[in-house]
Short mmCIF file of C-alpha atoms in Angstrom, two decimals:
data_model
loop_
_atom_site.label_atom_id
_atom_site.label_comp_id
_atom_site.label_asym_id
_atom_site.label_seq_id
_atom_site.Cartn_x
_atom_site.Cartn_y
_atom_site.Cartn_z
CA UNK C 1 0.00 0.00 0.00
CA UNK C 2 1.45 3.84 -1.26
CA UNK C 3 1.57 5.93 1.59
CA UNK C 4 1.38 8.91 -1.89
CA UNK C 5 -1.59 10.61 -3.17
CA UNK C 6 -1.80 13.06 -5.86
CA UNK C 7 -4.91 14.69 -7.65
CA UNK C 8 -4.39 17.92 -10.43
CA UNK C 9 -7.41 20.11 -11.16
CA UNK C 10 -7.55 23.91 -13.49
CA UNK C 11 -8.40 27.19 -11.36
CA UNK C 12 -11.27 28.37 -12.82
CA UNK C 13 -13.32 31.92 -12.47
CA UNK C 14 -15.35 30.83 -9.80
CA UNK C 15 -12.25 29.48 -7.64
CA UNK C 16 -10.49 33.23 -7.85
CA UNK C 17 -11.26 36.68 -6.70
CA UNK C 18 -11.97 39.98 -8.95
CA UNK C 19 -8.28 40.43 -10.21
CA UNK C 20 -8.07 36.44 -10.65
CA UNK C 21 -5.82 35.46 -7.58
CA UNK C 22 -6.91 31.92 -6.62
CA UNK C 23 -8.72 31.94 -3.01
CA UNK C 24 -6.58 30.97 0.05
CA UNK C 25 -9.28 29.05 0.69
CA UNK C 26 -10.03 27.11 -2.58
CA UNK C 27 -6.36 25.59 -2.25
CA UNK C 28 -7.18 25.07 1.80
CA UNK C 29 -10.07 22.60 0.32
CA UNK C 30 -7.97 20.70 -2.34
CA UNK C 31 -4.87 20.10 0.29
CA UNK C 32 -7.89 18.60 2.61
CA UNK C 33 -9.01 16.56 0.07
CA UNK C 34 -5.89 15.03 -0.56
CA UNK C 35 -5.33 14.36 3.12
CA UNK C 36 -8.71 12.65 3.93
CA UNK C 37 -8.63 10.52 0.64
CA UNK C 38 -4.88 8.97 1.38
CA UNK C 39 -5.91 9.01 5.17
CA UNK C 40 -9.20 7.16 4.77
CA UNK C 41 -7.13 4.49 2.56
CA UNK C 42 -4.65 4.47 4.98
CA UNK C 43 -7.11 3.04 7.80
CA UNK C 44 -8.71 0.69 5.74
CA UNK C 45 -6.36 -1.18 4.92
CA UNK C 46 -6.65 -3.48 7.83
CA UNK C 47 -9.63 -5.43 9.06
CA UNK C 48 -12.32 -4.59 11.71
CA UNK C 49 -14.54 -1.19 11.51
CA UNK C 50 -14.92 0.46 7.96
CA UNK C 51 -13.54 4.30 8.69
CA UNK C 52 -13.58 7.80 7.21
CA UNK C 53 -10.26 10.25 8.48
CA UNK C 54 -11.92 13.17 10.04
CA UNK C 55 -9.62 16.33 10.09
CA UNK C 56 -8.34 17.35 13.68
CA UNK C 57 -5.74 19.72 13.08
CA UNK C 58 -3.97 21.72 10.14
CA UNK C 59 -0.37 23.04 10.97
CA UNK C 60 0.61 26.92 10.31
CA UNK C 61 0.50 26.77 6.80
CA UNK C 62 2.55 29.13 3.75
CA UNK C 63 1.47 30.48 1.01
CA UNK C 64 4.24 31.06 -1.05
CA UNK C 65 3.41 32.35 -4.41
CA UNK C 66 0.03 33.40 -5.66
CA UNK C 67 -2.24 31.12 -7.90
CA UNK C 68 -3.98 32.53 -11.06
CA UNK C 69 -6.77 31.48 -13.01
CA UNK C 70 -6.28 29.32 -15.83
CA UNK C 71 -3.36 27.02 -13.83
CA UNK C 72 -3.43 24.24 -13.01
CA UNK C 73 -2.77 23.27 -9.43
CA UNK C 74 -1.26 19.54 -8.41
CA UNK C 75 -1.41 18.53 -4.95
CA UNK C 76 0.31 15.80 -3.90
CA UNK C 77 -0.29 14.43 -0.35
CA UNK C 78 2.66 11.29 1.75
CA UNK C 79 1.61 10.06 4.79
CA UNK C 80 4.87 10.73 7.34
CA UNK C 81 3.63 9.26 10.93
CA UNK C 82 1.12 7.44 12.72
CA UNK C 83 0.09 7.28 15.91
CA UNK C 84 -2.18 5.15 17.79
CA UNK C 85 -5.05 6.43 16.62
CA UNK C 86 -3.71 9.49 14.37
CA UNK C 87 -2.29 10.31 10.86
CA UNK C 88 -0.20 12.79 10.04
CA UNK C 89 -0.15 13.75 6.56
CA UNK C 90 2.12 15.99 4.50
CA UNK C 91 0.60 18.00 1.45
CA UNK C 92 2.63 20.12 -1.44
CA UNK C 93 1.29 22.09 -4.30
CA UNK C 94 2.68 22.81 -7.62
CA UNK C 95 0.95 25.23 -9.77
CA UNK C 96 2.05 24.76 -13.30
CA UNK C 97 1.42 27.29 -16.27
CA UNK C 98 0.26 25.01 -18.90
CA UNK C 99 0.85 27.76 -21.22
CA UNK C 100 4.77 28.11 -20.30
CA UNK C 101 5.24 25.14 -18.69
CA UNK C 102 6.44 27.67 -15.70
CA UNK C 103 6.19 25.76 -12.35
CA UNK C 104 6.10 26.35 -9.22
CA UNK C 105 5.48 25.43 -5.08
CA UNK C 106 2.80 27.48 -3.57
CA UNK C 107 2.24 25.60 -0.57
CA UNK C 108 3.39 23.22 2.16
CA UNK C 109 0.54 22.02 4.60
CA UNK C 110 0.35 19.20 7.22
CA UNK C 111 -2.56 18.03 8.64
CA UNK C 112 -3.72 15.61 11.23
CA UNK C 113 -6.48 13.16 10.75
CA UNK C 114 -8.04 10.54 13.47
CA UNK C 115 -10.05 7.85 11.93
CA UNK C 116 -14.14 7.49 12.80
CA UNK C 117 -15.62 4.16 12.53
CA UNK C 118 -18.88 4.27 10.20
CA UNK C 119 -20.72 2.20 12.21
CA UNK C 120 -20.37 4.34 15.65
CA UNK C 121 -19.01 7.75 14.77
CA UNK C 122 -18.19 8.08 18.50
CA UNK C 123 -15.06 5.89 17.99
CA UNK C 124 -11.90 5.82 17.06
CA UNK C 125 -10.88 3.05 14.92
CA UNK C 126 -6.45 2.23 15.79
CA UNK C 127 -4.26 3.38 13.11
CA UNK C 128 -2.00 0.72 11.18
CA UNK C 129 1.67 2.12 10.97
CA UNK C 130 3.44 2.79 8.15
CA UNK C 131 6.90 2.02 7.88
CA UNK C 132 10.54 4.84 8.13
CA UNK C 133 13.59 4.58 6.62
CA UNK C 134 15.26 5.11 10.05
CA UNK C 135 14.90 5.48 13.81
CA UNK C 136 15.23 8.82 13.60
CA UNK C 137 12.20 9.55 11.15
CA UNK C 138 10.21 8.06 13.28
CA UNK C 139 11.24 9.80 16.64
CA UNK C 140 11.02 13.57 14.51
CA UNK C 141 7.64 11.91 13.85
CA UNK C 142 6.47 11.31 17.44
CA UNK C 143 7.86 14.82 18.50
CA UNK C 144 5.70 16.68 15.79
CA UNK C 145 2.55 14.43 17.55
CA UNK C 146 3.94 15.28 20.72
CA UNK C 147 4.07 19.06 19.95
CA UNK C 148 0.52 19.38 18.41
CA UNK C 149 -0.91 17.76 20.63
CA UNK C 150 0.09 19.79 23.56
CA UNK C 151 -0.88 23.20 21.79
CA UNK C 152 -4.83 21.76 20.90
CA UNK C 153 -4.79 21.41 24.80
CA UNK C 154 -3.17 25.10 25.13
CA UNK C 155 -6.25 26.21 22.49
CA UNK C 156 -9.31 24.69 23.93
CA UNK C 157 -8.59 27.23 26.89
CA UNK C 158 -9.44 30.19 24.60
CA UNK C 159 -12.74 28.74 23.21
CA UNK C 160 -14.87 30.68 25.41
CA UNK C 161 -14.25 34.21 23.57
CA UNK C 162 -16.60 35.56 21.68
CA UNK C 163 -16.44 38.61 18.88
CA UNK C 164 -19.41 41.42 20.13
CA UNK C 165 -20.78 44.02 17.44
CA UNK C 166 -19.86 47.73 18.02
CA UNK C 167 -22.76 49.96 16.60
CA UNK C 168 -20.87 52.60 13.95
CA UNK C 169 -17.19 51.98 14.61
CA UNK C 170 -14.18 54.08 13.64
CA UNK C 171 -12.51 52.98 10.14
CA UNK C 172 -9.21 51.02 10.61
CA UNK C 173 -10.67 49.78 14.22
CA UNK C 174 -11.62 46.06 15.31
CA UNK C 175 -15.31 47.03 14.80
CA UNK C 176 -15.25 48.68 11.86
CA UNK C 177 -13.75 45.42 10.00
CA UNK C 178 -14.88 42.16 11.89
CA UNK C 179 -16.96 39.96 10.02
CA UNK C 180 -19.79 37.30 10.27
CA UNK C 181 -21.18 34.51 7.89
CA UNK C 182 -23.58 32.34 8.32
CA UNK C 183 -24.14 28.99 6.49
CA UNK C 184 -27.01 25.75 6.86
CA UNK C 185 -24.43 22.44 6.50
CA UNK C 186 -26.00 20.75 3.94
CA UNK C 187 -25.05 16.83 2.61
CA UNK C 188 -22.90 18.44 0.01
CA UNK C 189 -20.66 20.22 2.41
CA UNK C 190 -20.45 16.57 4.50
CA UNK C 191 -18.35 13.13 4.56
CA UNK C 192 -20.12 9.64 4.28
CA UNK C 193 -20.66 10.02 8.47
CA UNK C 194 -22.75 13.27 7.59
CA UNK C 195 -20.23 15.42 9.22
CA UNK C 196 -18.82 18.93 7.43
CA UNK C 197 -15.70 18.45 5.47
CA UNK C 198 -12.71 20.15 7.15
CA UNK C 199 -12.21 21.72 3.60
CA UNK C 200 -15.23 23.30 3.61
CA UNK C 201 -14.77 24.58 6.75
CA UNK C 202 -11.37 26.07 5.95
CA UNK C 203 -12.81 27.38 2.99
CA UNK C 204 -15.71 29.65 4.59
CA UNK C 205 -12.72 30.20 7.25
CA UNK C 206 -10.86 32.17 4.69
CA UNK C 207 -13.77 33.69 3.38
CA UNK C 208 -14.76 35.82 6.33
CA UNK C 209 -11.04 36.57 6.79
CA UNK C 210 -10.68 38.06 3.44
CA UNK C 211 -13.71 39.68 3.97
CA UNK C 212 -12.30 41.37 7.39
CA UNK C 213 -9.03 42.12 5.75
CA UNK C 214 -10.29 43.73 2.29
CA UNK C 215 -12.55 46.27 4.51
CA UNK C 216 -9.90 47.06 6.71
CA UNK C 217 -7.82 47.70 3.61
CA UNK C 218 -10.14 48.37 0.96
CA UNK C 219 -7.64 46.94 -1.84
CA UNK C 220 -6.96 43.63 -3.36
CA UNK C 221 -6.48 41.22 -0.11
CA UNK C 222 -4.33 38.00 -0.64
CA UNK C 223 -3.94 34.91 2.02
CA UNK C 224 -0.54 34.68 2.62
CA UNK C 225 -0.57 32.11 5.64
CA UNK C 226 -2.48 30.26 8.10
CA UNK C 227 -1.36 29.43 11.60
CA UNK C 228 -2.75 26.06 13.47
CA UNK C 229 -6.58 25.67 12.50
CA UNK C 230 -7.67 23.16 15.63
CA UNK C 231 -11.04 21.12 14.97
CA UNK C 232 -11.96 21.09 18.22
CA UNK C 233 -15.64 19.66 17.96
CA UNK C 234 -17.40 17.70 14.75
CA UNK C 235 -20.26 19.79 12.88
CA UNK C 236 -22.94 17.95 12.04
CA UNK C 237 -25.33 17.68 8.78
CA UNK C 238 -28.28 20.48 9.43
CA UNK C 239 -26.35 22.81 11.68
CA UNK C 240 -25.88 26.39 11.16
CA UNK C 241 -22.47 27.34 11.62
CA UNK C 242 -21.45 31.15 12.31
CA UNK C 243 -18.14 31.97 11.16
CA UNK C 244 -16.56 35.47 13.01
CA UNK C 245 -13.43 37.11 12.18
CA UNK C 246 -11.85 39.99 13.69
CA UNK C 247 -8.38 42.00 13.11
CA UNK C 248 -6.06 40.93 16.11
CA UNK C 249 -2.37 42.55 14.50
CA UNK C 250 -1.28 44.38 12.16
CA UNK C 251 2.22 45.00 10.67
CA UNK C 252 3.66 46.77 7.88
CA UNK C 253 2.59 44.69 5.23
CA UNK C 254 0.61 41.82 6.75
CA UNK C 255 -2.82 41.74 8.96
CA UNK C 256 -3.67 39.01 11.22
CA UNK C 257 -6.97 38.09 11.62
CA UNK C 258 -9.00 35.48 14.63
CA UNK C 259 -11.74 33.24 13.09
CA UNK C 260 -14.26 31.34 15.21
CA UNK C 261 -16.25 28.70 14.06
CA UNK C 262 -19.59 28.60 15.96
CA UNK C 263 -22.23 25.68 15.70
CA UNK C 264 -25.80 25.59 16.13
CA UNK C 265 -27.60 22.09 15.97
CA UNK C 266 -31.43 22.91 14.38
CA UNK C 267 -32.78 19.38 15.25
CA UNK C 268 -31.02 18.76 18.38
CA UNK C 269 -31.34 22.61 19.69
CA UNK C 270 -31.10 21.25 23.43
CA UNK C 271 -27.74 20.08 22.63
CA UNK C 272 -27.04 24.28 22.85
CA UNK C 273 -24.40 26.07 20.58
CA UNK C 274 -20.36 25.50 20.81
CA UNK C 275 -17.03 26.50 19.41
CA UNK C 276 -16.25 23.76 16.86
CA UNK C 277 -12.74 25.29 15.36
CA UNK C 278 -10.37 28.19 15.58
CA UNK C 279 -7.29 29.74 13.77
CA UNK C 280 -5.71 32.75 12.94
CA UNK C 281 -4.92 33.97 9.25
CA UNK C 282 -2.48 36.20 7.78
CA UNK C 283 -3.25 38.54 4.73
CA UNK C 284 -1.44 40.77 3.05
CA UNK C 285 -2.10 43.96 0.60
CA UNK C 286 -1.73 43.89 -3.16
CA UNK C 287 -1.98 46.36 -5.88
CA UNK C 288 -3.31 45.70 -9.44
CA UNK C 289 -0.01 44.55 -10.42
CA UNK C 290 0.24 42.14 -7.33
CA UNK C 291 3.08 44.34 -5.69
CA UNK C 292 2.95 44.21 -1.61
CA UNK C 293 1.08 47.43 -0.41
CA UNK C 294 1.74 48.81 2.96
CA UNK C 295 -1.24 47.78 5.73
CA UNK C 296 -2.96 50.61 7.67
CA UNK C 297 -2.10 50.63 11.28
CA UNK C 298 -5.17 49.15 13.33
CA UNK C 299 -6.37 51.76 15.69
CA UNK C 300 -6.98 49.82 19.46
CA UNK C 301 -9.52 50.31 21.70
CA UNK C 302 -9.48 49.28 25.01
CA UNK C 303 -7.21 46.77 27.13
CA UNK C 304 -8.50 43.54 25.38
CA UNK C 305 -7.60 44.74 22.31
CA UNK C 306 -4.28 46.10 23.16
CA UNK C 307 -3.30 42.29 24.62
CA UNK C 308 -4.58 40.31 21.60
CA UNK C 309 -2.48 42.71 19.45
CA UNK C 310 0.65 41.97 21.39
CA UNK C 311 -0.32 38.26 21.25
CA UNK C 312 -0.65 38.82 17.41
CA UNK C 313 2.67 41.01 17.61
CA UNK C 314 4.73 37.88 18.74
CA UNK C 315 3.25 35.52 16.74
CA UNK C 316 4.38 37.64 13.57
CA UNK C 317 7.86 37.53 15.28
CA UNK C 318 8.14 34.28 16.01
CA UNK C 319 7.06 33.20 12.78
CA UNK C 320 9.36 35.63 10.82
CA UNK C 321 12.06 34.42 13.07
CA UNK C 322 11.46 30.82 11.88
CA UNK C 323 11.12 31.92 7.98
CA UNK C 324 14.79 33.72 8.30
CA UNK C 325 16.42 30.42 10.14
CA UNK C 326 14.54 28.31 7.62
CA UNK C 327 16.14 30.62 4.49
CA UNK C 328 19.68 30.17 6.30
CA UNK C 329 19.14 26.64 6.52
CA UNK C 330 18.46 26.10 2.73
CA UNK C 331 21.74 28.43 1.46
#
């Protein structure tokens, strides 16, 4: 059994925004894909309980380069680690001009899968391992499980925040940007357990971001990464999901922005509403000839505001730290 996926597919129209940059989150969807198909196979290849890989985590992700309409976008997808009853699964994506034959890596994703039985969608079906090429994979392996799994714990303790409506903000304030959508899960947004894809959750994700970053801007808005999205809770087939963003940092040339995802169960209403994922997503300005733009400073209000922003402030540093020691490494 090939621990390797891959699946190719042309950006159209609908997949891009106004000036025909492809959608952070229309490439957030395909790497999902890619991870619950080789995932799913993964767990079935043993015998027992018949299982679907259910998305738990996605790691910070990059994007590198921008995507245009009319290329076509191959994602490839190698499982690198198993635990007990996890996956971990590596995705790249090569966007190729099949015009030019210019190619090139946009993205670098890994996500973590635990598999659901079909039969009783409250358990989790064990995980057969895959084999490494040496000790040492497999130890770099457990320490990524060991690492992720310690900072869902860290995120869970933040779930009780919620994003409140100022009535006529300032411009360039929290308020003035923060966003809402609502959606009705439907069967075409779910897996075979009736559940919502993790892809289309990522995908409305980066909507409302790009929503909260193209009003605090009010140019063309690009993703250009997304930090740790954490699944904390399933969403099921006939809920309404409210997804919130809000403007927690700004920098010279990149915004950060906080995106709840909020569930309401219609059928089962006593079951009450509860924070089902969370992340934070980076965007950054763009002119008509996709050159970097500077970012408006975000005007704070109050001491909440002030201590997400600082929050933001050394995420953007610790990240940039890594990207530089990353760069050094590859020369």
């Amino acid at each position: 059994m090939t621990n390797l996926y891959e699946l190719s597919r042309i950006m159209r129209p609908d997949d891009a925004n106004i000036v025909g940059n492809v959608h952070g989150g229309t490439i957030l969807k395909m790497i999902e894909e890619a991870g619950c198909i080789i995932g799913t196979r993964h767990c079935n290849t043993q015998r027992g309980d018949r299982c679907v890989a259910a998305l738990a985590r996605v790691e910070r992700t990059d994007f590198l380069y921008p995507m245009f309409i009319g290329e076509v976008a191959h994602v490839s997808a190698e499982i690198t680690y198993t635990s007990k009853h996890s996956v971990e699964v590596q995705v790249n994506v090569l966007s190729e001009n099949i015009v030019t034959g210019a190619k090139k890596w946009t993205n670098k994703a890994t996500l973590w899968y635990v598999p659901l039985s079909l039969q009783n969608v409250a358990k989790i079906i064990e995980v057969p391992p895959i084999e490494y090429s040496s000790p040492e994979q497999e130890e770099a392996g457990k320490k990524r499980y060991e690492a992720q799994k310690l900072e869902r714990l860290e995120t869970k303790e933040r779930n009780g925040e919620v994003i409140t409506h100022v009535s006529l903000p300032e411009p360039y304030t929290v308020g003035f940007s923060q966003s809402s959508l609502i959606h009705l899960v439907c069967p075409s947004d779910c897996t075979l357990h009736g559940f919502v894809h993790g892809g289309v959750t990522m995908k409305l994700m980066d909507e409302v971001a790009g929503i909260v970053a193209a009003r605090h801007c009010k140019t063309n808005i690009v993703t250009a990464s997304v930090d740790a999205i954490n699944f904390h809770r399933k969403i099921k087939k006939g809920c309404v999901i409210t997804v919130s963003g809000r403007m927690t940092f700004t920098s010279n040339k990149s915004m950060e922005i906080e995106v709840f995802v909020d569930a309401d169960p219609l059928v089962e209403a006593e079951k009450g509403k509860y924070r089902a994922v969370t992340a934070f997503f980076t965007y950054i300005s763009l002119d008509m000839d996709n050159k970097p733009l500077p970012v408006p400073p975000l005007k704070l209000e109050g001491e909440e505001e002030q201590k997400r922003f600082e929050e933001g402030k050394a995420r953007y540093l610790q990240n940039k730290a890594k990207r530089l020691a990353d760069k050094a490494q590859q020369q």
